[in-house]
PDB file of C-alpha atoms in Angstrom:
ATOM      1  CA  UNK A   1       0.000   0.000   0.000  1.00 93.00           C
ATOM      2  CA  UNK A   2       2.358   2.488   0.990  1.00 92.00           C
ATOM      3  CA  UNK A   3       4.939   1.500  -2.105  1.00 94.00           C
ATOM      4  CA  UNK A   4       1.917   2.041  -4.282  1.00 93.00           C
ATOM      5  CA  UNK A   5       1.146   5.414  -2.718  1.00 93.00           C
ATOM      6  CA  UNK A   6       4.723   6.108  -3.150  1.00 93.00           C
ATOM      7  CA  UNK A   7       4.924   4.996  -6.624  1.00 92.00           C
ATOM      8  CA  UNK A   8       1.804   7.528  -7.488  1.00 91.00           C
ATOM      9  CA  UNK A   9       3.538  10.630  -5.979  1.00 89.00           C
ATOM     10  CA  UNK A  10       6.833   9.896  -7.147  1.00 86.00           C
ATOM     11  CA  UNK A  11       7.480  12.369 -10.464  1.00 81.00           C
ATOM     12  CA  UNK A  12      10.597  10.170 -11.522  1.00 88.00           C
ATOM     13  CA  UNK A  13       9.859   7.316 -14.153  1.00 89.00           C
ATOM     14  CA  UNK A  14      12.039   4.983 -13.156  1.00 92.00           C
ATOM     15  CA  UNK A  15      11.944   5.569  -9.654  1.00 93.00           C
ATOM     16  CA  UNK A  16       7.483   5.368  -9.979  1.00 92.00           C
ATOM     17  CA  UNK A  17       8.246   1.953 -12.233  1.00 94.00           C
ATOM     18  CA  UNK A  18      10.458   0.274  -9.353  1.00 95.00           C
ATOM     19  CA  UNK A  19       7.720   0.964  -6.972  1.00 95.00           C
ATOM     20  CA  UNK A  20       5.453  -0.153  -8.345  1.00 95.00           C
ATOM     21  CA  UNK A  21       7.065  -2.795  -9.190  1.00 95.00           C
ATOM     22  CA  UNK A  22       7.476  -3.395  -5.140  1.00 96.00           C
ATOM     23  CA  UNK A  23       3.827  -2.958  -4.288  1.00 95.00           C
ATOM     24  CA  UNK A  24       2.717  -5.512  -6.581  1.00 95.00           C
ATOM     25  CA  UNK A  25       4.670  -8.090  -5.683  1.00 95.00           C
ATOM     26  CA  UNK A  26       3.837  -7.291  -2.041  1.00 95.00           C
ATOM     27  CA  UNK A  27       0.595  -7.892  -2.900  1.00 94.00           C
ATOM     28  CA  UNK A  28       1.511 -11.053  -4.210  1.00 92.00           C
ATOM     29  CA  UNK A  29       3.070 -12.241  -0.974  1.00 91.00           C
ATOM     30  CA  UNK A  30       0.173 -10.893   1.111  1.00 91.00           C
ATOM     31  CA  UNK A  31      -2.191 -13.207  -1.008  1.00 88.00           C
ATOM     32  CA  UNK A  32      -0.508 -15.960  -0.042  1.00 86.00           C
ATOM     33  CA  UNK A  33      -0.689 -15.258   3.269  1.00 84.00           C
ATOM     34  CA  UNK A  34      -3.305 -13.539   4.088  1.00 84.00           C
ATOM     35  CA  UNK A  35      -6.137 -13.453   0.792  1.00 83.00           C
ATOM     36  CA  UNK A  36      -8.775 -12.032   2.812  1.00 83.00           C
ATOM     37  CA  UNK A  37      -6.353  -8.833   3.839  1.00 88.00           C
ATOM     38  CA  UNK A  38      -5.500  -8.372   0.486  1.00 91.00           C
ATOM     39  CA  UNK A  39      -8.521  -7.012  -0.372  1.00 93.00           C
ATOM     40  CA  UNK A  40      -7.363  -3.886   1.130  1.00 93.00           C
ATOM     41  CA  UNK A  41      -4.722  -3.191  -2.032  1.00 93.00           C
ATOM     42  CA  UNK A  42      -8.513  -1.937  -3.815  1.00 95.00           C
ATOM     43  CA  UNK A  43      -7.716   1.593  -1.717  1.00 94.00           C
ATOM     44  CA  UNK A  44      -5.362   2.202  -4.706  1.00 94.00           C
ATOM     45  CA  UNK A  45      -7.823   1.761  -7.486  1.00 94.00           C
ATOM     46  CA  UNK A  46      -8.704   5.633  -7.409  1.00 93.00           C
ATOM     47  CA  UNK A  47      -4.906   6.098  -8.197  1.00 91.00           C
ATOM     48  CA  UNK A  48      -3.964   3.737 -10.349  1.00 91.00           C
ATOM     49  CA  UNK A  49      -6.946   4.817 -12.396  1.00 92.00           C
ATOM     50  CA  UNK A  50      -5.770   8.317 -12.690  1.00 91.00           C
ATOM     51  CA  UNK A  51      -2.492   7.049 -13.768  1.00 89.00           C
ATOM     52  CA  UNK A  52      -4.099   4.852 -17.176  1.00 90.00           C
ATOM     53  CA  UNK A  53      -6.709   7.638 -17.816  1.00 89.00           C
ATOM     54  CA  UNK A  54      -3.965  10.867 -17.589  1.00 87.00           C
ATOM     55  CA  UNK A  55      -3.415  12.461 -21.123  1.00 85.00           C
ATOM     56  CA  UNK A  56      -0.472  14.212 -20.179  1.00 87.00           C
ATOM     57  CA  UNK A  57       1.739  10.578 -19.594  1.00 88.00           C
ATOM     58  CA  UNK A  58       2.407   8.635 -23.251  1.00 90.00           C
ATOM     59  CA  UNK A  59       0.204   5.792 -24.020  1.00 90.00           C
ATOM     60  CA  UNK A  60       3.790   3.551 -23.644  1.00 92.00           C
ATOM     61  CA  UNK A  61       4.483   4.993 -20.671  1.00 92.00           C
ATOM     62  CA  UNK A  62       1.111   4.175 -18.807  1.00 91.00           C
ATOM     63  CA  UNK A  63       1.043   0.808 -19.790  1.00 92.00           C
ATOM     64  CA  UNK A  64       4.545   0.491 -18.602  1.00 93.00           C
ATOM     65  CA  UNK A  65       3.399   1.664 -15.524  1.00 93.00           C
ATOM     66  CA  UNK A  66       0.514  -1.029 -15.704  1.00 93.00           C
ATOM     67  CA  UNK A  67       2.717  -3.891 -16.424  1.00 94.00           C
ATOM     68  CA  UNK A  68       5.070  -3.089 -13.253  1.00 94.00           C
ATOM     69  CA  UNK A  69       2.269  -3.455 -11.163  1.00 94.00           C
ATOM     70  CA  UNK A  70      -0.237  -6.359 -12.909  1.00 94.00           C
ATOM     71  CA  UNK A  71       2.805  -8.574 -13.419  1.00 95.00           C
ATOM     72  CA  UNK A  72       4.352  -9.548  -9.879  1.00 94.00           C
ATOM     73  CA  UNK A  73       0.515  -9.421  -8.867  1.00 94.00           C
ATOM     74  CA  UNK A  74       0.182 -11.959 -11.744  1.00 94.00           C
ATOM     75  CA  UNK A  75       2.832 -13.848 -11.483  1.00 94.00           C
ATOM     76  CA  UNK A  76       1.560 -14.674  -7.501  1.00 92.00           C
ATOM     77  CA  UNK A  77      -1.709 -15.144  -8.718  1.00 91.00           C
ATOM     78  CA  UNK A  78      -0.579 -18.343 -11.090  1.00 94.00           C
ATOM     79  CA  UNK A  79       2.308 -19.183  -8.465  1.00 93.00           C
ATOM     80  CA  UNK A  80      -0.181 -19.363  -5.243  1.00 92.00           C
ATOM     81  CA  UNK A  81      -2.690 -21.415  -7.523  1.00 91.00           C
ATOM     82  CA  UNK A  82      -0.488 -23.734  -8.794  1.00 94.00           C
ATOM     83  CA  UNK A  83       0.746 -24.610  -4.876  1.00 92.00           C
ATOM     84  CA  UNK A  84      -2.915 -24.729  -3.919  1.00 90.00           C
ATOM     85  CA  UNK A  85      -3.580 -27.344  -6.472  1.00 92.00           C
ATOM     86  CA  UNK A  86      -0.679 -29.379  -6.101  1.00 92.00           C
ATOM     87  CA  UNK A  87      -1.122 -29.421  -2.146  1.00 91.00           C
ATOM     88  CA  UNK A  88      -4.936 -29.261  -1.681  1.00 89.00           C
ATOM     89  CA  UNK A  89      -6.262 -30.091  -5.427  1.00 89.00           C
ATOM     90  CA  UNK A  90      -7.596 -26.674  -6.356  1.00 88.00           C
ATOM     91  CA  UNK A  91      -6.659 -23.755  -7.182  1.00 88.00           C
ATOM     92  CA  UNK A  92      -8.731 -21.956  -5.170  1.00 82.00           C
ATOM     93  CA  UNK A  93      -8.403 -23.819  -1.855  1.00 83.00           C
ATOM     94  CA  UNK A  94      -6.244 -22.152   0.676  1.00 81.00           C
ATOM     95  CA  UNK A  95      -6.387 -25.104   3.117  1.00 79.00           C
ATOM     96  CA  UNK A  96      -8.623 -23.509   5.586  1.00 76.00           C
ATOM     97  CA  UNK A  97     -10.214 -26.512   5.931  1.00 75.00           C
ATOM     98  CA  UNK A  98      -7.752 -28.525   7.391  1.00 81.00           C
ATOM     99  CA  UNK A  99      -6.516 -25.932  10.283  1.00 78.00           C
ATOM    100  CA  UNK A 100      -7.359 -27.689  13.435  1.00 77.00           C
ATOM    101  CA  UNK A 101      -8.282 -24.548  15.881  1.00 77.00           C
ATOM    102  CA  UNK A 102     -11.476 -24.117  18.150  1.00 76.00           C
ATOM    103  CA  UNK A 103     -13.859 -24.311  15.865  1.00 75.00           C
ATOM    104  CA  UNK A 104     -15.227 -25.853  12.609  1.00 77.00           C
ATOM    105  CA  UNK A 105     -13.697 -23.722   9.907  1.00 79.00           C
ATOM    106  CA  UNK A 106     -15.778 -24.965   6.751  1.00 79.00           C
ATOM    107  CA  UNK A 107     -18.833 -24.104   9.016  1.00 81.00           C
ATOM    108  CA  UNK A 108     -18.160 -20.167   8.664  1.00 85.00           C
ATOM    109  CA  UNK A 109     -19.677 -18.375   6.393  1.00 87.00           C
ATOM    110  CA  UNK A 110     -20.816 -14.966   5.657  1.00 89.00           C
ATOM    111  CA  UNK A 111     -23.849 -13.555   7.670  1.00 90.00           C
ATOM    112  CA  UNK A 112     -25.590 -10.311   7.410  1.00 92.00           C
ATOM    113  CA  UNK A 113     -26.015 -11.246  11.111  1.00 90.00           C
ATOM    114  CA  UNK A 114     -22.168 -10.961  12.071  1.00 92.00           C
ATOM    115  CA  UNK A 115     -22.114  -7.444  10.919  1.00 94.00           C
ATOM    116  CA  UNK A 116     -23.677  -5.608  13.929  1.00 94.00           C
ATOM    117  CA  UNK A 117     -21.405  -7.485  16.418  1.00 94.00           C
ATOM    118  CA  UNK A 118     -18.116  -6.977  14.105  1.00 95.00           C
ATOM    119  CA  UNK A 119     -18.517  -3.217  14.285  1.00 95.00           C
ATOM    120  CA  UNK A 120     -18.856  -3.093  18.304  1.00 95.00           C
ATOM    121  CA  UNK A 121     -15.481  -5.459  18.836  1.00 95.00           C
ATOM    122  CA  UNK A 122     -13.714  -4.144  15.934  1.00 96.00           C
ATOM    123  CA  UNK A 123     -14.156  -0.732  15.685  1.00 96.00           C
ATOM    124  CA  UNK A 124     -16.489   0.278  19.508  1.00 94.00           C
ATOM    125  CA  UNK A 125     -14.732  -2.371  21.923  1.00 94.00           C
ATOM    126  CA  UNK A 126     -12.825  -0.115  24.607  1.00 92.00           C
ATOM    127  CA  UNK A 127     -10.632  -1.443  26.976  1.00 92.00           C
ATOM    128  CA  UNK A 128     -10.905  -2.231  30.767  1.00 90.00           C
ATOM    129  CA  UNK A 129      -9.233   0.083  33.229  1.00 89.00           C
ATOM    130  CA  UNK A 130      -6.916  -1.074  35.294  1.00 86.00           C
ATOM    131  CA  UNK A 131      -5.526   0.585  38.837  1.00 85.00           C
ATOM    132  CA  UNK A 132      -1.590  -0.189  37.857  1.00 84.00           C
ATOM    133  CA  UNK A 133       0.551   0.411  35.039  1.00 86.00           C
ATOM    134  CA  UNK A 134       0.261   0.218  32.027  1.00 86.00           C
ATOM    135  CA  UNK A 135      -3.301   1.687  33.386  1.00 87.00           C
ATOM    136  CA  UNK A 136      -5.565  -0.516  31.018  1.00 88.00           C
ATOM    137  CA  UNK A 137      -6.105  -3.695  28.835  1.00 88.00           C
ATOM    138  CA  UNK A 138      -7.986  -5.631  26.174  1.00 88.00           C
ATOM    139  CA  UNK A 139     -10.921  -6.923  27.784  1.00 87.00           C
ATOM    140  CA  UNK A 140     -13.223 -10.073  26.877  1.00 87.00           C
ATOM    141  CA  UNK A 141     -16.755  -9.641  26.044  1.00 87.00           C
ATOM    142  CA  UNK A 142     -19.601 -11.437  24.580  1.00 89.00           C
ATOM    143  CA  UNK A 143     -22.560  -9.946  23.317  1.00 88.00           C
ATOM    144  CA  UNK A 144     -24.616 -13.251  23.228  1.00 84.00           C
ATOM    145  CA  UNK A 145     -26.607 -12.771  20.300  1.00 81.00           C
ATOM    146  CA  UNK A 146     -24.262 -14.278  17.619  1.00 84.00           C
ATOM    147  CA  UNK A 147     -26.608 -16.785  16.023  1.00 82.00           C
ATOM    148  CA  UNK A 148     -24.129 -19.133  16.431  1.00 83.00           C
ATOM    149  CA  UNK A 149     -20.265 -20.251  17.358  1.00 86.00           C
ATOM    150  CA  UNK A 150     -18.129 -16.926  17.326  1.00 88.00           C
ATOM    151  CA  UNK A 151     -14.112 -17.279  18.157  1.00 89.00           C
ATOM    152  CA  UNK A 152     -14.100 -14.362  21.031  1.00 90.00           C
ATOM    153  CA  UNK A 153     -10.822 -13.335  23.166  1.00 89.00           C
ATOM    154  CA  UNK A 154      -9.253 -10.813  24.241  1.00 89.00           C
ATOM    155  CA  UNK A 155      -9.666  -7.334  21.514  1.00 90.00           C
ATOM    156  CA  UNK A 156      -9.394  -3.739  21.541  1.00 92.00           C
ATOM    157  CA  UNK A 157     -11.751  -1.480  18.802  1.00 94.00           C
ATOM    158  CA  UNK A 158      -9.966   0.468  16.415  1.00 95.00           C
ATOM    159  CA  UNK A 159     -11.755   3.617  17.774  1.00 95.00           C
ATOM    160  CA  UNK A 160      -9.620   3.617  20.484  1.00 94.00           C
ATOM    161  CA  UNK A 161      -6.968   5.478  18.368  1.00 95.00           C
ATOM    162  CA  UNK A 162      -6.995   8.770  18.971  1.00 95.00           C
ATOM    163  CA  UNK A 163      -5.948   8.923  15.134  1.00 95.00           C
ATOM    164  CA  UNK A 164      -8.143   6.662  13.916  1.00 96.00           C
ATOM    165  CA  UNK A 165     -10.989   8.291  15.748  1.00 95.00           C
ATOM    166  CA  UNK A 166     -10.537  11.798  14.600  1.00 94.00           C
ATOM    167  CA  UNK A 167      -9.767  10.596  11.067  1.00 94.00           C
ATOM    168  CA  UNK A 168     -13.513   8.953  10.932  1.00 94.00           C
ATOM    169  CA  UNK A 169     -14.749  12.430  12.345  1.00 94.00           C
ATOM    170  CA  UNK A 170     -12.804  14.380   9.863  1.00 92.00           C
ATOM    171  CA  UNK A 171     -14.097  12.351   6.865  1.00 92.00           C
ATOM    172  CA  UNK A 172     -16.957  14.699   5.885  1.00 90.00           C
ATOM    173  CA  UNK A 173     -14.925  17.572   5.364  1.00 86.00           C
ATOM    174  CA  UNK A 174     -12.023  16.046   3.548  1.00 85.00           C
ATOM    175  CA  UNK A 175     -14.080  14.802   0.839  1.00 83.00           C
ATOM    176  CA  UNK A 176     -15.858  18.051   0.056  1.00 81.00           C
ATOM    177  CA  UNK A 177     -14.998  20.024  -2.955  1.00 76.00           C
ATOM    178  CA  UNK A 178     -11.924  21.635  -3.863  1.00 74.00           C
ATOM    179  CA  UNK A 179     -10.499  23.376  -6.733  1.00 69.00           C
ATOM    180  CA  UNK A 180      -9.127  20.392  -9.140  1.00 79.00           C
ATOM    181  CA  UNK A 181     -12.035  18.817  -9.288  1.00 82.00           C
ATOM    182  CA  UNK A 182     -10.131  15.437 -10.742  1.00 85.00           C
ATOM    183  CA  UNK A 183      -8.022  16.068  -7.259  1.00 84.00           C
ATOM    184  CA  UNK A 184     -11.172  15.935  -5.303  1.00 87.00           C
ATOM    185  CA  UNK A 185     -12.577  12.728  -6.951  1.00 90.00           C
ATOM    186  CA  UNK A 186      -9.109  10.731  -6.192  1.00 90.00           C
ATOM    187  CA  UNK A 187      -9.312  12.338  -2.709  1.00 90.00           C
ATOM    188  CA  UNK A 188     -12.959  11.678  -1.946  1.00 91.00           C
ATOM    189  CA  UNK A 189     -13.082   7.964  -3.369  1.00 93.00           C
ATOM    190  CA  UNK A 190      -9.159   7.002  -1.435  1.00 94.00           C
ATOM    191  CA  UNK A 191     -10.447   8.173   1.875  1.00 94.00           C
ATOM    192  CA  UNK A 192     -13.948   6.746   1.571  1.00 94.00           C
ATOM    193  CA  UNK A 193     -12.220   3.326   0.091  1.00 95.00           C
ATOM    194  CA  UNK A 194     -10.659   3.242   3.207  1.00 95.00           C
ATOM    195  CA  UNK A 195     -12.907   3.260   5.540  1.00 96.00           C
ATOM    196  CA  UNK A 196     -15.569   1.226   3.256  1.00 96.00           C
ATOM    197  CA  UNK A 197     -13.133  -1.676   2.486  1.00 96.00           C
ATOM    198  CA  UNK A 198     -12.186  -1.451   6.850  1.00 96.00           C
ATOM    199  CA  UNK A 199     -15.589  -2.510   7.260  1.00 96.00           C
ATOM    200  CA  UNK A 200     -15.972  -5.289   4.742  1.00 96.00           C
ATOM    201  CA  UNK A 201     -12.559  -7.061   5.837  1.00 95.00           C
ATOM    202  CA  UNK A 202     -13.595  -6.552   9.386  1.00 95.00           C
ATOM    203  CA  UNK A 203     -17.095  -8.155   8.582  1.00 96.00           C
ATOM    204  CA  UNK A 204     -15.040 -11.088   6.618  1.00 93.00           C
ATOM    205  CA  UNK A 205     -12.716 -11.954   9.368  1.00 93.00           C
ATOM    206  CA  UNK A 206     -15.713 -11.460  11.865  1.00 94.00           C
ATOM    207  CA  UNK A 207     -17.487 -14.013   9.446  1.00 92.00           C
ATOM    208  CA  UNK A 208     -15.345 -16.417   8.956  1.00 88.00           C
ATOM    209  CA  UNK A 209     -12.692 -16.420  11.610  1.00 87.00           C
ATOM    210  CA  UNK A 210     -14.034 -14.171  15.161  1.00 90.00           C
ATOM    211  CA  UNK A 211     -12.838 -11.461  17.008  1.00 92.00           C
ATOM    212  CA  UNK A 212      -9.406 -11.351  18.380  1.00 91.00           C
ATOM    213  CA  UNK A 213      -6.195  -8.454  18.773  1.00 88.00           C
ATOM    214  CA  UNK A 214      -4.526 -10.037  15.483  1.00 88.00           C
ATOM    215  CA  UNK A 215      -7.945 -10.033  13.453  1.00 91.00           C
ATOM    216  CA  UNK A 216      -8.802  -6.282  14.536  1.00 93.00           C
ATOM    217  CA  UNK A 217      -5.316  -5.440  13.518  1.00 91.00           C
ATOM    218  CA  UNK A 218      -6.240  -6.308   9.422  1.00 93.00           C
ATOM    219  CA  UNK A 219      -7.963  -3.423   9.712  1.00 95.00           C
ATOM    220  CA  UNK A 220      -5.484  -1.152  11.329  1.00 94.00           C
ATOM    221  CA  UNK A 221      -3.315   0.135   7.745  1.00 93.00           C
ATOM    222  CA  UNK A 222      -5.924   0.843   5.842  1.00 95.00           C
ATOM    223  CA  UNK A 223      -7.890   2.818   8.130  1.00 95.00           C
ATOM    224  CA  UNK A 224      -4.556   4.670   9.686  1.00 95.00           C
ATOM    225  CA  UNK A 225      -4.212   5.478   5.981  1.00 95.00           C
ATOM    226  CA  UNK A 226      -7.600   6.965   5.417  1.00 95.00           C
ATOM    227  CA  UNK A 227      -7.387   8.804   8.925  1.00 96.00           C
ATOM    228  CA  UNK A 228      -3.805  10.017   8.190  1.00 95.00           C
ATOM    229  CA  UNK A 229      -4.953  11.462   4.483  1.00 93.00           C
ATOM    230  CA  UNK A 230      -8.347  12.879   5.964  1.00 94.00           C
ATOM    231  CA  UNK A 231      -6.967  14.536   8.657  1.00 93.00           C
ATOM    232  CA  UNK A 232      -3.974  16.313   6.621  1.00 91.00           C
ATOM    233  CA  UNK A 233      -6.726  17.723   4.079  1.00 88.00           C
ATOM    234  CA  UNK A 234      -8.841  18.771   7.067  1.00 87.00           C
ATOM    235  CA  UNK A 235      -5.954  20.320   8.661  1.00 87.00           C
ATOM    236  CA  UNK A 236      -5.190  22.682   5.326  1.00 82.00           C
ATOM    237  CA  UNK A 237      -8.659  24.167   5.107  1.00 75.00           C
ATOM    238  CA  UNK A 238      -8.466  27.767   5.431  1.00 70.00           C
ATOM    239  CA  UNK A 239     -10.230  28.110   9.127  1.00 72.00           C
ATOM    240  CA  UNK A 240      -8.293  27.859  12.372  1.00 70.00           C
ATOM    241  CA  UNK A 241      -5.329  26.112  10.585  1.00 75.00           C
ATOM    242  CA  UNK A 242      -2.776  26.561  13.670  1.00 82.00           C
ATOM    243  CA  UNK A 243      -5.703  25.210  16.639  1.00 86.00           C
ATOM    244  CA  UNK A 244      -6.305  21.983  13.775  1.00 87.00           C
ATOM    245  CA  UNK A 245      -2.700  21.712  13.414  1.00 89.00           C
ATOM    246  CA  UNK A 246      -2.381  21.344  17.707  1.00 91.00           C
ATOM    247  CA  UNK A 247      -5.494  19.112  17.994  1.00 90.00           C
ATOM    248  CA  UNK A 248      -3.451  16.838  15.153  1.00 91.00           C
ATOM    249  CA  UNK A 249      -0.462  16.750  16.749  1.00 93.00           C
ATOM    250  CA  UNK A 250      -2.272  16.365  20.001  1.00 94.00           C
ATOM    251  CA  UNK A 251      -3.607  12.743  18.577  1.00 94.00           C
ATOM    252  CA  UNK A 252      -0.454  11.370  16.791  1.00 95.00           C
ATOM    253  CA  UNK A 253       1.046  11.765  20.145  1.00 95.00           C
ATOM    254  CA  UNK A 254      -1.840   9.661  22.268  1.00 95.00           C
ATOM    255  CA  UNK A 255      -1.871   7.617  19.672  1.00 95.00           C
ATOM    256  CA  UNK A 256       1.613   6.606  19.487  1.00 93.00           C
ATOM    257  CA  UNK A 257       1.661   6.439  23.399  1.00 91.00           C
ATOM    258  CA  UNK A 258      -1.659   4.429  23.364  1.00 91.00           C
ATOM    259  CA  UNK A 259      -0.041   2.078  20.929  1.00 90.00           C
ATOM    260  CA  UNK A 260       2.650   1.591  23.328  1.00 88.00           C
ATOM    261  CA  UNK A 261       1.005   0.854  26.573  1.00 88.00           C
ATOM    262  CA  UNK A 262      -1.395  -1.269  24.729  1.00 89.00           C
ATOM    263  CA  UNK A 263       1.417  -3.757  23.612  1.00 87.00           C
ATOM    264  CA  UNK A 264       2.979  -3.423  26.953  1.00 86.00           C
ATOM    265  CA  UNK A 265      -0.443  -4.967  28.198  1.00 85.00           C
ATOM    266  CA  UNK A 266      -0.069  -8.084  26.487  1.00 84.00           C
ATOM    267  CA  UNK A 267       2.245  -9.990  28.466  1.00 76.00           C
ATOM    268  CA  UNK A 268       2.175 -13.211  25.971  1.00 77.00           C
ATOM    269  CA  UNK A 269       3.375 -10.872  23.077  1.00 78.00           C
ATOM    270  CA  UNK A 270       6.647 -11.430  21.355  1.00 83.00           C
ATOM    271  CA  UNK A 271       7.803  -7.857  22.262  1.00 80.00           C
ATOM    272  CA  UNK A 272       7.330  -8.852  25.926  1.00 81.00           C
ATOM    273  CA  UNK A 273       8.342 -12.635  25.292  1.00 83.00           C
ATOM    274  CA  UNK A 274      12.091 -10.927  24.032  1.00 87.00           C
ATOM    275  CA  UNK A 275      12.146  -8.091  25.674  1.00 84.00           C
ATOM    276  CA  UNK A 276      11.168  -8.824  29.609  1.00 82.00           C
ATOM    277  CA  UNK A 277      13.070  -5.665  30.731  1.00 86.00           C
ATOM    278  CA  UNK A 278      10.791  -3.509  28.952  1.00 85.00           C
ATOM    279  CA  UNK A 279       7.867  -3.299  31.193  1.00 83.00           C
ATOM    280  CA  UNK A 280      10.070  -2.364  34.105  1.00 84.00           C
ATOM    281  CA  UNK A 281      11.769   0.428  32.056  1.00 86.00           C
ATOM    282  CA  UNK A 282       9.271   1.886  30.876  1.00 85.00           C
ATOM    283  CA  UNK A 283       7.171   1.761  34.131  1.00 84.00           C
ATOM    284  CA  UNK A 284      10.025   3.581  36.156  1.00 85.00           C
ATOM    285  CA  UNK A 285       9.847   6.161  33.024  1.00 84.00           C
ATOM    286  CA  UNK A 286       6.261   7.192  33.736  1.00 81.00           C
ATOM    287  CA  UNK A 287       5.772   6.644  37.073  1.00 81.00           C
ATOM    288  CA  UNK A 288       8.814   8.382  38.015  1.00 73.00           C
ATOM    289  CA  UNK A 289       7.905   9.512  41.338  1.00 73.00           C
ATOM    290  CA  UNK A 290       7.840   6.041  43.322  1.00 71.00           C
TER     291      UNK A 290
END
């Protein structure tokens, strides 16, 4: 995603080509990991549009650009489907069906019904206070009208950014009208995009996996993108520039120390897992007067 966003931006041919070049074969290695989450490369239609429909580039040129991009993507595409069919017998089966977890994986499917419930633990969920540091943590909840077997543990909402928060609250604004009108349109459909496909991988995982930190987290880029972009455009309008600019910088910094604390709070994480000391350091840091 960001590569691609790069790639867009960047004036220089061959500098645009190579990144492009990048992002598309990231893509490829996310399918193969991860299909579901790659869904979340369609934020960069809008631009990659622009790019094939822009007069002022060469015909050559734009389908150079083109080919950087569809041919790693491509060449994953026929590489993950051959493996799939040599190892599972189609090329279209992932092996999902033969994970052996807590539930009954060909089972899920997608339900209107999961919806409702995916937006409170994956965007609403807030965490539970605690009276010691790191001062709170993901809490469990069930909401008990599932339907049917949901994977539930421990999750955080997404709202609990401050970034990700103000970015949602900012959308309005950022898509309104400016003075390129082809600028708004790319503007306008990248942050909406964002937040649109958010929901629909969120309802997926919800769907066909549960709620969980690492599931919540396939949501995370995309809509740090879209709160990132809509909160720089909202930032630039003409009124109170210098108080938006504060209030900004204001919620980068929670953010970032939110992020912190919150992966200090899971003491079965890998950061904590390899880095012990780090609680303790930290800890003395903040709570520097015992």
């Amino acid at each position: 995603l960001l590569t691609g966003i790069r790639g867009y931006m960047n004036g220089r041919k061959l500098q645009r080509c190579v990144l492009l070049v990048v992002s598309g074969t990231a893509l490829g290695f996310c399918a193969a990991s991860r299909p579901g989450l790659a869904i979340s490369s369609l934020i960069l239609a809008p631009i990659f549009i622009d790019i094939l429909v822009d007069k002022k580039m060469s015909k050559k040129y734009r389908t150079a650009q083109a080919l950087c991009f569809m041919i790693p993507v491509g060449a994953a595409a026929c590489g993950i489907m051959w493996y799939n069919y040599l190892r599972f017998g189609s090329p279209l089966d992932f092996g999902n069906k033969y994970q052996l977890t807590v539930s009954e994986i060909n089972a899920n499917t997608l339900t209107f019904t999961g919806f409702f419930p995916m937006l409170y633990h994956y965007f609403l969920k807030q965490p539970r206070a605690l009276s010691v540091f790191p001062f709170f943590e993901a809490d469990f909840c069930v909401l008990y009208n599932y339907t049917r077997y949901t994977y539930l543990a421990d999750c955080l909402g997404s709202f609990f950014f401050p970034v990700i928060t103000a970015g949602a609250l900012t959308v309005p604004l950022s898509v309104r009208k400016s003075s390129s009108k082809r600028e708004t349109i790319i503007r306008r459909w990248f942050i909406l995009l964002c937040f649109i496909l958010a929901l629909f991988v969120g309802w997926q995982d919800f769907c066909m996996g549960g709620a969980v930190t690492r599931y919540v987290q396939d949501i995370l880029p995309i809509m740090c993108i879209g709160s990132v972009v809509s909160i720089i455009y909202f930032v630039r309008s003409e009124n109170f520039t210098g108080y938006k600019f504060i209030t900004a910088s204001i919620c980068f910094m929670l953010t970032f120390a939110a992020g912190w604390l919150y992966m200090l709070s899971m003491s079965d994480s890998m950061l904590m897992k390899r880095c012990p000391e780090l609680y303790e350091t930290v800890e003395d840091m903040l709570i520097f007067w015992q």
